[in-house]
Amino acid sequence: MKECPSFKVSVGFPVFGLGFTTNNELIVAGGGGAGRSGVKNKLVKYTIDVRRNDFEEDAMYEISSEEDAPMSLAVHPKTNAVVAGINASQTSMAEGINNNCRLFDTDEIEFTLVKSVQSLKSKSPEDFQKAARFSKDGSLVATGTTDGMVHVFEYPSMTTLTSVQVVEGDDVLDVDINADSTKLTAVTPQALKLINLRGRHAGEIIQSVSSAVIDKKSKLQFRGFRYGTGYSENLAFAIVNGVGKIGQICLLDPHTLEIKKTLMVSKKPVTAFCLSMDGSLVAVATADLSVSLYEATSLQLLTHIKNAHSFSITSLAISPSRRMLVSASADNTCRVTDLPLQFPASTPRLFLLFADRN
């Protein structure tokens, strides 16, 4: 395992979303929520100066204090577009008016609101858009909400392709679209739900994978999911937590969702994870406030950062260049870990539990 240098920067607000543009600029989303004086709700674009261990603010979009903080963020894989989940004011929500899924364009100096659509049916201010994800080619954007809904929109029109009630009385924790944009996997605590996106049966749930298939004896919950890409195109990744304990990464077949391997990454639950754009690296953050980086196909541990933050880690992002791993927290900070061009060929794993299921 290689020790990598890192530094922490205060951004002045709790962070709930991170993403990199194709130019390695960092988009940070968060804030204090509706009606909290002194802590503004923002989208900010930064240039990361690794030499000075600092962020340079390039553009900022301030959200009304009557509205909620952005609770999810997705950055387009090819353009400068950004999608954020931002609830309208409680008054507007109570009236059923909540164009919470907002599409922005960003350039060198500003964010521009392009379009707003609704991805949340609930009128409760406690509900929100928890996940957003662009397809690999950028033609679709999917959202998951805490009222159990998945919406898929065409980009850039933001016309609804399909809407699915995935689960009743529970959250959609994560969403991802497969390589050819024909299927979507939605994550609920108890199951992965595979949804068809094309043809007459678009919007149908065609497969459900229960968390019990991982370990029938333990009470487990899914937390996240990504289809592999590039180096890991023949894999998919699922995050599974034991209730109140252990966090695991599962490698799956991306076509059948059959679980191939499982690695216990921590004795604490995973709170955030991400996959690099080229599919070679996967990062996880855990409830013990640490961050770990793995080679995606082997799950070989590459580096581990203890006590990365002082409060729960909410988001992770790896730069397109693969030279920066950024973690963010509700403690108002981002930590940048400087990654080498190449890691050592052999690095021991954090834990020895690595179960083959072939």
mmCIF file of C-alpha atoms in Angstrom:
data_model
loop_
_atom_site.group_PDB
_atom_site.id
_atom_site.type_symbol
_atom_site.label_atom_id
_atom_site.label_comp_id
_atom_site.label_asym_id
_atom_site.label_seq_id
_atom_site.Cartn_x
_atom_site.Cartn_y
_atom_site.Cartn_z
ATOM 1 C CA MET A 1 0.000 0.000 0.000
ATOM 2 C CA LYS A 2 1.351 3.392 -0.982
ATOM 3 C CA GLU A 3 0.958 6.441 1.263
ATOM 4 C CA CYS A 4 -0.193 9.368 -0.851
ATOM 5 C CA PRO A 5 0.073 13.041 0.162
ATOM 6 C CA SER A 6 -3.177 14.884 0.797
ATOM 7 C CA PHE A 7 -4.480 18.239 1.965
ATOM 8 C CA LYS A 8 -7.793 19.541 3.267
ATOM 9 C CA VAL A 9 -9.594 22.744 2.242
ATOM 10 C CA SER A 10 -12.567 24.405 3.938
ATOM 11 C CA VAL A 11 -15.313 25.367 1.489
ATOM 12 C CA GLY A 12 -17.554 26.947 4.121
ATOM 13 C CA PHE A 13 -20.624 24.731 3.751
ATOM 14 C CA PRO A 14 -21.632 21.070 4.197
ATOM 15 C CA VAL A 15 -20.968 19.180 0.965
ATOM 16 C CA PHE A 16 -23.456 16.674 -0.459
ATOM 17 C CA GLY A 17 -22.205 16.267 -4.022
ATOM 18 C CA LEU A 18 -18.918 16.208 -5.943
ATOM 19 C CA GLY A 19 -17.987 15.799 -9.579
ATOM 20 C CA PHE A 20 -15.213 16.563 -12.027
ATOM 21 C CA THR A 21 -15.560 18.199 -15.423
ATOM 22 C CA THR A 22 -13.614 16.828 -18.374
ATOM 23 C CA ASN A 23 -11.049 19.589 -17.699
ATOM 24 C CA ASN A 24 -10.349 18.290 -14.165
ATOM 25 C CA GLU A 25 -12.273 21.162 -12.565
ATOM 26 C CA LEU A 26 -14.111 20.237 -9.373
ATOM 27 C CA ILE A 27 -17.843 20.908 -8.919
ATOM 28 C CA VAL A 28 -18.949 21.064 -5.276
ATOM 29 C CA ALA A 29 -22.615 21.136 -4.209
ATOM 30 C CA GLY A 30 -24.103 21.644 -0.765
ATOM 31 C CA GLY A 31 -25.212 24.102 1.874
ATOM 32 C CA GLY A 32 -27.122 24.506 5.081
ATOM 33 C CA GLY A 33 -30.585 23.769 3.701
ATOM 34 C CA ALA A 34 -33.753 25.836 3.727
ATOM 35 C CA GLY A 35 -33.999 28.736 6.167
ATOM 36 C CA ARG A 36 -30.678 28.279 7.942
ATOM 37 C CA SER A 37 -29.109 31.697 8.200
ATOM 38 C CA GLY A 38 -25.391 32.036 7.660
ATOM 39 C CA VAL A 39 -24.828 28.822 5.694
ATOM 40 C CA LYS A 40 -25.657 29.373 2.040
ATOM 41 C CA ASN A 41 -26.714 26.772 -0.512
ATOM 42 C CA LYS A 42 -24.337 26.684 -3.470
ATOM 43 C CA LEU A 43 -22.873 25.117 -6.537
ATOM 44 C CA VAL A 44 -19.199 26.050 -6.868
ATOM 45 C CA LYS A 45 -16.604 25.223 -9.500
ATOM 46 C CA TYR A 46 -12.978 25.144 -8.396
ATOM 47 C CA THR A 47 -9.584 24.722 -9.970
ATOM 48 C CA ILE A 48 -7.470 22.602 -7.632
ATOM 49 C CA ASP A 49 -3.974 23.972 -7.081
ATOM 50 C CA VAL A 50 -2.007 20.971 -5.819
ATOM 51 C CA ARG A 51 1.196 22.990 -5.465
ATOM 52 C CA ARG A 52 -0.398 25.538 -3.126
ATOM 53 C CA ASN A 53 -2.712 23.000 -1.478
ATOM 54 C CA ASP A 54 -5.692 25.218 -2.183
ATOM 55 C CA PHE A 55 -8.824 25.729 -4.295
ATOM 56 C CA GLU A 56 -9.323 28.611 -6.708
ATOM 57 C CA GLU A 57 -12.993 29.519 -7.173
ATOM 58 C CA ASP A 58 -13.903 29.853 -10.854
ATOM 59 C CA ALA A 59 -17.709 30.033 -10.759
ATOM 60 C CA MET A 60 -20.444 30.034 -8.126
ATOM 61 C CA TYR A 61 -24.240 29.713 -8.180
ATOM 62 C CA GLU A 62 -26.064 30.722 -5.012
ATOM 63 C CA ILE A 63 -29.429 29.124 -4.287
ATOM 64 C CA SER A 64 -32.245 30.895 -2.464
ATOM 65 C CA SER A 65 -32.222 30.408 1.306
ATOM 66 C CA GLU A 66 -35.903 29.410 1.047
ATOM 67 C CA GLU A 67 -34.925 26.424 -1.075
ATOM 68 C CA ASP A 68 -33.026 23.333 -0.012
ATOM 69 C CA ALA A 69 -29.356 22.613 -0.495
ATOM 70 C CA PRO A 70 -28.347 20.522 -3.516
ATOM 71 C CA MET A 71 -28.471 16.945 -2.250
ATOM 72 C CA SER A 72 -27.235 15.167 -5.384
ATOM 73 C CA LEU A 73 -24.978 16.050 -8.289
ATOM 74 C CA ALA A 74 -24.019 14.622 -11.674
ATOM 75 C CA VAL A 75 -21.536 16.089 -14.147
ATOM 76 C CA HIS A 76 -21.936 15.338 -17.855
ATOM 77 C CA PRO A 77 -19.175 13.044 -19.207
ATOM 78 C CA LYS A 78 -18.532 15.160 -22.329
ATOM 79 C CA THR A 79 -19.933 18.676 -21.869
ATOM 80 C CA ASN A 80 -19.924 21.253 -19.064
ATOM 81 C CA ALA A 81 -23.491 20.409 -18.026
ATOM 82 C CA VAL A 82 -24.387 19.679 -14.407
ATOM 83 C CA VAL A 83 -27.565 18.195 -12.925
ATOM 84 C CA ALA A 84 -28.398 18.874 -9.276
ATOM 85 C CA GLY A 85 -31.299 17.880 -7.033
ATOM 86 C CA ILE A 86 -32.570 21.033 -5.309
ATOM 87 C CA ASN A 87 -35.973 21.140 -3.611
ATOM 88 C CA ALA A 88 -38.094 24.250 -3.989
ATOM 89 C CA SER A 89 -39.356 26.122 -0.931
ATOM 90 C CA GLN A 90 -41.580 24.247 1.504
ATOM 91 C CA THR A 91 -44.504 26.460 0.456
ATOM 92 C CA SER A 92 -44.040 25.540 -3.196
ATOM 93 C CA MET A 93 -43.643 21.861 -2.366
ATOM 94 C CA ALA A 94 -46.859 21.883 -0.343
ATOM 95 C CA GLU A 95 -48.610 23.225 -3.444
ATOM 96 C CA GLY A 96 -47.129 20.467 -5.586
ATOM 97 C CA ILE A 97 -44.723 22.812 -7.382
ATOM 98 C CA ASN A 98 -41.187 21.465 -7.209
ATOM 99 C CA ASN A 99 -39.027 21.463 -10.320
ATOM 100 C CA ASN A 100 -36.245 20.011 -8.243
ATOM 101 C CA CYS A 101 -34.112 18.362 -10.942
ATOM 102 C CA ARG A 102 -32.135 21.268 -12.342
ATOM 103 C CA LEU A 103 -29.860 21.332 -15.368
ATOM 104 C CA PHE A 104 -27.059 23.890 -15.396
ATOM 105 C CA ASP A 105 -24.414 24.846 -17.900
ATOM 106 C CA THR A 106 -21.115 26.123 -16.589
ATOM 107 C CA ASP A 107 -18.276 28.009 -18.224
ATOM 108 C CA GLU A 108 -15.162 29.767 -16.966
ATOM 109 C CA ILE A 109 -17.033 32.306 -14.832
ATOM 110 C CA GLU A 110 -20.607 31.224 -14.074
ATOM 111 C CA PHE A 111 -23.339 28.618 -13.796
ATOM 112 C CA THR A 112 -26.426 29.138 -15.962
ATOM 113 C CA LEU A 113 -29.727 27.459 -15.110
ATOM 114 C CA VAL A 114 -30.887 25.867 -18.375
ATOM 115 C CA LYS A 115 -33.938 23.833 -17.391
ATOM 116 C CA SER A 116 -35.806 22.521 -14.342
ATOM 117 C CA VAL A 117 -38.025 19.440 -14.246
ATOM 118 C CA GLN A 118 -39.754 17.483 -11.505
ATOM 119 C CA SER A 119 -38.338 14.166 -10.289
ATOM 120 C CA LEU A 120 -40.032 14.126 -6.875
ATOM 121 C CA LYS A 121 -43.765 13.600 -6.406
ATOM 122 C CA SER A 122 -43.746 13.850 -2.626
ATOM 123 C CA LYS A 123 -44.881 17.118 -1.047
ATOM 124 C CA SER A 124 -42.902 16.457 2.118
ATOM 125 C CA PRO A 125 -39.802 18.631 2.599
ATOM 126 C CA GLU A 126 -38.147 15.569 4.136
ATOM 127 C CA ASP A 127 -38.023 13.889 0.716
ATOM 128 C CA PHE A 128 -35.444 14.787 -1.919
ATOM 129 C CA GLN A 129 -33.537 13.623 -4.993
ATOM 130 C CA LYS A 130 -30.871 11.395 -3.506
ATOM 131 C CA ALA A 131 -29.064 10.280 -6.676
ATOM 132 C CA ALA A 132 -28.368 11.555 -10.191
ATOM 133 C CA ARG A 133 -26.332 9.908 -12.940
ATOM 134 C CA PHE A 134 -25.635 10.564 -16.608
ATOM 135 C CA SER A 135 -25.366 7.626 -18.991
ATOM 136 C CA LYS A 136 -21.893 6.845 -20.304
ATOM 137 C CA ASP A 137 -22.580 8.612 -23.621
ATOM 138 C CA GLY A 138 -24.341 11.520 -21.906
ATOM 139 C CA SER A 139 -27.641 11.046 -23.756
ATOM 140 C CA LEU A 140 -29.665 10.211 -20.635
ATOM 141 C CA VAL A 141 -29.786 11.324 -17.031
ATOM 142 C CA ALA A 142 -31.352 9.198 -14.299
ATOM 143 C CA THR A 143 -32.492 10.224 -10.836
ATOM 144 C CA GLY A 144 -33.487 8.365 -7.695
ATOM 145 C CA THR A 145 -35.538 9.895 -4.894
ATOM 146 C CA THR A 146 -36.359 9.152 -1.283
ATOM 147 C CA ASP A 147 -40.011 8.527 -2.189
ATOM 148 C CA GLY A 148 -38.971 5.420 -4.107
ATOM 149 C CA MET A 149 -39.085 6.821 -7.655
ATOM 150 C CA VAL A 150 -36.699 6.574 -10.590
ATOM 151 C CA HIS A 151 -36.941 9.054 -13.455
ATOM 152 C CA VAL A 152 -34.970 8.901 -16.690
ATOM 153 C CA PHE A 153 -34.707 12.041 -18.821
ATOM 154 C CA GLU A 154 -33.300 12.592 -22.283
ATOM 155 C CA TYR A 155 -30.412 15.055 -22.424
ATOM 156 C CA PRO A 156 -30.389 17.944 -23.240
ATOM 157 C CA SER A 157 -34.169 18.314 -23.635
ATOM 158 C CA MET A 158 -34.882 16.828 -20.182
ATOM 159 C CA THR A 159 -37.930 15.140 -21.694
ATOM 160 C CA THR A 160 -39.088 12.204 -19.582
ATOM 161 C CA LEU A 161 -38.162 8.838 -21.073
ATOM 162 C CA THR A 162 -39.666 6.801 -18.240
ATOM 163 C CA SER A 163 -40.723 7.019 -14.591
ATOM 164 C CA VAL A 164 -40.842 3.999 -12.303
ATOM 165 C CA GLN A 165 -42.075 3.476 -8.752
ATOM 166 C CA VAL A 166 -39.237 1.172 -7.733
ATOM 167 C CA VAL A 167 -40.101 0.729 -4.071
ATOM 168 C CA GLU A 168 -42.837 1.817 -1.653
ATOM 169 C CA GLY A 169 -41.926 3.424 1.656
ATOM 170 C CA ASP A 170 -38.174 3.385 1.082
ATOM 171 C CA ASP A 171 -35.372 5.273 -0.671
ATOM 172 C CA VAL A 172 -33.763 4.846 -4.033
ATOM 173 C CA LEU A 173 -30.169 5.197 -2.875
ATOM 174 C CA ASP A 174 -28.338 5.097 -6.199
ATOM 175 C CA VAL A 175 -28.862 4.673 -9.943
ATOM 176 C CA ASP A 176 -26.662 3.828 -12.916
ATOM 177 C CA ILE A 177 -27.232 3.186 -16.619
ATOM 178 C CA ASN A 178 -25.470 0.398 -18.507
ATOM 179 C CA ALA A 179 -22.985 0.940 -21.343
ATOM 180 C CA ASP A 180 -25.478 0.857 -24.236
ATOM 181 C CA SER A 181 -28.189 2.788 -22.337
ATOM 182 C CA THR A 182 -30.698 -0.055 -22.589
ATOM 183 C CA LYS A 183 -31.010 -0.821 -18.886
ATOM 184 C CA LEU A 184 -30.775 0.914 -15.526
ATOM 185 C CA THR A 185 -30.017 -0.507 -12.113
ATOM 186 C CA ALA A 186 -31.660 1.182 -9.144
ATOM 187 C CA VAL A 187 -30.482 0.574 -5.597
ATOM 188 C CA THR A 188 -32.869 0.130 -2.699
ATOM 189 C CA PRO A 189 -31.716 -1.083 0.722
ATOM 190 C CA GLN A 190 -33.144 -4.550 0.151
ATOM 191 C CA ALA A 191 -32.585 -5.115 -3.575
ATOM 192 C CA LEU A 192 -31.018 -4.097 -6.861
ATOM 193 C CA LYS A 193 -33.774 -3.418 -9.399
ATOM 194 C CA LEU A 194 -32.980 -3.810 -13.105
ATOM 195 C CA ILE A 195 -35.186 -1.606 -15.304
ATOM 196 C CA ASN A 196 -35.625 -1.826 -19.073
ATOM 197 C CA LEU A 197 -35.161 1.523 -20.863
ATOM 198 C CA ARG A 198 -35.959 0.691 -24.485
ATOM 199 C CA GLY A 199 -38.836 -0.596 -26.610
ATOM 200 C CA ARG A 200 -42.416 -1.373 -25.655
ATOM 201 C CA HIS A 201 -41.381 -2.572 -22.219
ATOM 202 C CA ALA A 202 -39.473 0.560 -21.214
ATOM 203 C CA GLY A 203 -39.963 1.251 -17.527
ATOM 204 C CA GLU A 204 -40.538 -2.372 -16.556
ATOM 205 C CA ILE A 205 -38.580 -3.924 -13.702
ATOM 206 C CA ILE A 206 -37.164 -7.060 -15.319
ATOM 207 C CA GLN A 207 -34.966 -8.371 -12.504
ATOM 208 C CA SER A 208 -34.595 -7.988 -8.751
ATOM 209 C CA VAL A 209 -31.488 -9.082 -6.835
ATOM 210 C CA SER A 210 -32.061 -9.430 -3.101
ATOM 211 C CA SER A 211 -29.347 -8.518 -0.617
ATOM 212 C CA ALA A 212 -29.940 -11.961 0.896
ATOM 213 C CA VAL A 213 -28.098 -13.612 -2.030
ATOM 214 C CA ILE A 214 -24.833 -12.222 -0.631
ATOM 215 C CA ASP A 215 -25.234 -13.735 2.809
ATOM 216 C CA LYS A 216 -28.473 -15.359 3.923
ATOM 217 C CA LYS A 217 -27.361 -15.416 7.557
ATOM 218 C CA SER A 218 -26.588 -11.695 7.895
ATOM 219 C CA LYS A 219 -28.893 -8.719 7.551
ATOM 220 C CA LEU A 220 -27.344 -6.739 4.712
ATOM 221 C CA GLN A 221 -28.377 -3.635 2.786
ATOM 222 C CA PHE A 222 -27.302 -2.330 -0.587
ATOM 223 C CA ARG A 223 -25.829 1.183 -0.602
ATOM 224 C CA GLY A 224 -24.538 1.880 -4.122
ATOM 225 C CA PHE A 225 -24.022 0.503 -7.623
ATOM 226 C CA ARG A 226 -21.951 1.259 -10.747
ATOM 227 C CA TYR A 227 -21.560 -0.413 -14.089
ATOM 228 C CA GLY A 228 -17.912 -0.824 -14.974
ATOM 229 C CA THR A 229 -16.424 1.022 -17.924
ATOM 230 C CA GLY A 230 -13.131 0.926 -19.821
ATOM 231 C CA TYR A 231 -10.781 -1.305 -17.828
ATOM 232 C CA SER A 232 -13.707 -2.727 -15.861
ATOM 233 C CA GLU A 233 -16.321 -2.952 -18.629
ATOM 234 C CA ASN A 234 -16.908 -6.635 -17.869
ATOM 235 C CA LEU A 235 -17.820 -5.927 -14.249
ATOM 236 C CA ALA A 236 -20.338 -4.097 -12.130
ATOM 237 C CA PHE A 237 -19.815 -2.905 -8.556
ATOM 238 C CA ALA A 238 -22.229 -2.982 -5.631
ATOM 239 C CA ILE A 239 -21.731 -1.597 -2.144
ATOM 240 C CA VAL A 240 -23.277 -3.635 0.657
ATOM 241 C CA ASN A 241 -23.401 -2.761 4.346
ATOM 242 C CA GLY A 242 -24.222 -4.914 7.307
ATOM 243 C CA VAL A 243 -26.775 -3.163 9.492
ATOM 244 C CA GLY A 244 -24.654 -1.020 11.807
ATOM 245 C CA LYS A 245 -21.428 -2.776 10.805
ATOM 246 C CA ILE A 246 -19.122 -4.027 8.012
ATOM 247 C CA GLY A 247 -18.911 -2.480 4.561
ATOM 248 C CA GLN A 248 -18.312 -4.608 1.476
ATOM 249 C CA ILE A 249 -17.669 -4.231 -2.260
ATOM 250 C CA CYS A 250 -19.199 -6.862 -4.513
ATOM 251 C CA LEU A 251 -18.056 -7.542 -8.069
ATOM 252 C CA LEU A 252 -20.939 -8.591 -10.326
ATOM 253 C CA ASP A 253 -21.497 -9.734 -13.884
ATOM 254 C CA PRO A 254 -22.897 -6.580 -15.564
ATOM 255 C CA HIS A 255 -25.316 -8.594 -17.716
ATOM 256 C CA THR A 256 -26.747 -11.084 -15.219
ATOM 257 C CA LEU A 257 -25.963 -9.236 -11.950
ATOM 258 C CA GLU A 258 -24.530 -12.496 -10.646
ATOM 259 C CA ILE A 259 -22.183 -11.821 -7.732
ATOM 260 C CA LYS A 260 -18.625 -12.930 -8.515
ATOM 261 C CA LYS A 261 -16.516 -11.736 -5.590
ATOM 262 C CA THR A 262 -16.936 -9.900 -2.308
ATOM 263 C CA LEU A 263 -14.372 -7.890 -0.358
ATOM 264 C CA MET A 264 -14.873 -6.586 3.161
ATOM 265 C CA VAL A 265 -13.391 -3.091 3.069
ATOM 266 C CA SER A 266 -14.169 -1.956 6.613
ATOM 267 C CA LYS A 267 -15.666 -2.977 9.926
ATOM 268 C CA LYS A 268 -17.825 0.126 9.528
ATOM 269 C CA PRO A 269 -20.474 0.860 6.849
ATOM 270 C CA VAL A 270 -19.566 2.488 3.547
ATOM 271 C CA THR A 271 -20.974 6.030 3.287
ATOM 272 C CA ALA A 272 -19.811 6.965 -0.240
ATOM 273 C CA PHE A 273 -18.079 5.429 -3.236
ATOM 274 C CA CYS A 274 -17.104 6.242 -6.811
ATOM 275 C CA LEU A 275 -15.540 4.738 -9.923
ATOM 276 C CA SER A 276 -12.981 6.563 -12.058
ATOM 277 C CA MET A 277 -14.047 7.604 -15.568
ATOM 278 C CA ASP A 278 -11.757 5.015 -17.171
ATOM 279 C CA GLY A 279 -13.017 2.273 -14.853
ATOM 280 C CA SER A 280 -9.607 1.481 -13.374
ATOM 281 C CA LEU A 281 -10.044 2.782 -9.811
ATOM 282 C CA VAL A 282 -12.777 2.501 -7.197
ATOM 283 C CA ALA A 283 -12.828 4.568 -4.011
ATOM 284 C CA VAL A 284 -14.855 4.045 -0.844
ATOM 285 C CA ALA A 285 -15.421 6.139 2.266
ATOM 286 C CA THR A 286 -16.525 4.531 5.499
ATOM 287 C CA ALA A 287 -18.168 5.540 8.761
ATOM 288 C CA ASP A 288 -14.810 5.498 10.561
ATOM 289 C CA LEU A 289 -14.034 8.637 8.468
ATOM 290 C CA SER A 290 -11.437 6.903 6.304
ATOM 291 C CA VAL A 291 -11.058 6.704 2.523
ATOM 292 C CA SER A 292 -9.653 3.735 0.597
ATOM 293 C CA LEU A 293 -8.702 3.413 -3.064
ATOM 294 C CA TYR A 294 -8.685 0.083 -4.923
ATOM 295 C CA GLU A 295 -7.687 -1.229 -8.317
ATOM 296 C CA ALA A 296 -11.103 -1.908 -9.784
ATOM 297 C CA THR A 297 -10.751 -5.339 -11.365
ATOM 298 C CA SER A 298 -8.757 -7.043 -8.598
ATOM 299 C CA LEU A 299 -9.906 -4.938 -5.624
ATOM 300 C CA GLN A 300 -6.266 -4.599 -4.636
ATOM 301 C CA LEU A 301 -5.844 -1.875 -2.009
ATOM 302 C CA LEU A 302 -3.738 0.990 -3.380
ATOM 303 C CA THR A 303 -3.910 3.639 -0.658
ATOM 304 C CA HIS A 304 -5.761 4.347 2.578
ATOM 305 C CA ILE A 305 -6.382 7.716 4.258
ATOM 306 C CA LYS A 306 -7.275 7.567 7.957
ATOM 307 C CA ASN A 307 -9.286 10.339 9.632
ATOM 308 C CA ALA A 308 -9.848 12.084 6.314
ATOM 309 C CA HIS A 309 -12.597 14.231 7.846
ATOM 310 C CA SER A 310 -14.074 15.055 11.229
ATOM 311 C CA PHE A 311 -17.670 14.217 10.291
ATOM 312 C CA SER A 312 -19.497 11.879 7.916
ATOM 313 C CA ILE A 313 -18.009 11.620 4.413
ATOM 314 C CA THR A 314 -20.775 12.269 1.905
ATOM 315 C CA SER A 315 -19.104 12.252 -1.513
ATOM 316 C CA LEU A 316 -16.102 11.030 -3.487
ATOM 317 C CA ALA A 317 -14.770 11.863 -6.945
ATOM 318 C CA ILE A 318 -11.719 10.848 -8.980
ATOM 319 C CA SER A 319 -10.411 13.290 -11.578
ATOM 320 C CA PRO A 320 -10.420 12.268 -15.273
ATOM 321 C CA SER A 321 -6.617 12.453 -15.156
ATOM 322 C CA ARG A 322 -6.649 9.915 -12.268
ATOM 323 C CA ARG A 323 -4.206 12.154 -10.402
ATOM 324 C CA MET A 324 -6.646 13.410 -7.750
ATOM 325 C CA LEU A 325 -9.052 11.694 -5.372
ATOM 326 C CA VAL A 326 -11.371 14.146 -3.609
ATOM 327 C CA SER A 327 -13.531 13.368 -0.590
ATOM 328 C CA ALA A 328 -16.094 15.730 0.896
ATOM 329 C CA SER A 329 -17.952 15.895 4.163
ATOM 330 C CA ALA A 330 -20.706 17.542 6.119
ATOM 331 C CA ASP A 331 -17.835 19.096 8.119
ATOM 332 C CA ASN A 332 -17.532 21.818 5.408
ATOM 333 C CA THR A 333 -14.294 20.434 3.979
ATOM 334 C CA CYS A 334 -12.879 18.678 0.943
ATOM 335 C CA ARG A 335 -9.736 16.563 1.080
ATOM 336 C CA VAL A 336 -7.585 16.149 -2.021
ATOM 337 C CA THR A 337 -5.332 13.103 -2.241
ATOM 338 C CA ASP A 338 -2.545 13.375 -4.814
ATOM 339 C CA LEU A 339 -2.319 10.098 -6.730
ATOM 340 C CA PRO A 340 0.794 8.799 -8.525
ATOM 341 C CA LEU A 341 0.946 8.092 -12.239
ATOM 342 C CA GLN A 342 1.350 4.429 -11.365
ATOM 343 C CA PHE A 343 0.963 2.465 -8.140
ATOM 344 C CA PRO A 344 3.380 -0.299 -7.090
ATOM 345 C CA ALA A 345 2.642 -3.615 -8.767
ATOM 346 C CA SER A 346 1.960 -5.475 -5.519
ATOM 347 C CA THR A 347 0.069 -4.007 -2.588
ATOM 348 C CA PRO A 348 -1.462 -5.981 0.330
ATOM 349 C CA ARG A 349 -5.183 -5.805 0.890
ATOM 350 C CA LEU A 350 -6.767 -4.098 3.871
ATOM 351 C CA PHE A 351 -8.639 -7.249 4.841
ATOM 352 C CA LEU A 352 -8.108 -10.842 3.851
ATOM 353 C CA LEU A 353 -11.774 -11.661 3.289
ATOM 354 C CA PHE A 354 -12.010 -12.098 -0.457
ATOM 355 C CA ALA A 355 -14.577 -14.711 -1.376
ATOM 356 C CA ASP A 356 -14.722 -16.200 -4.882
ATOM 357 C CA ARG A 357 -18.230 -17.092 -6.007
ATOM 358 C CA ASN A 358 -17.435 -18.646 -9.371
#
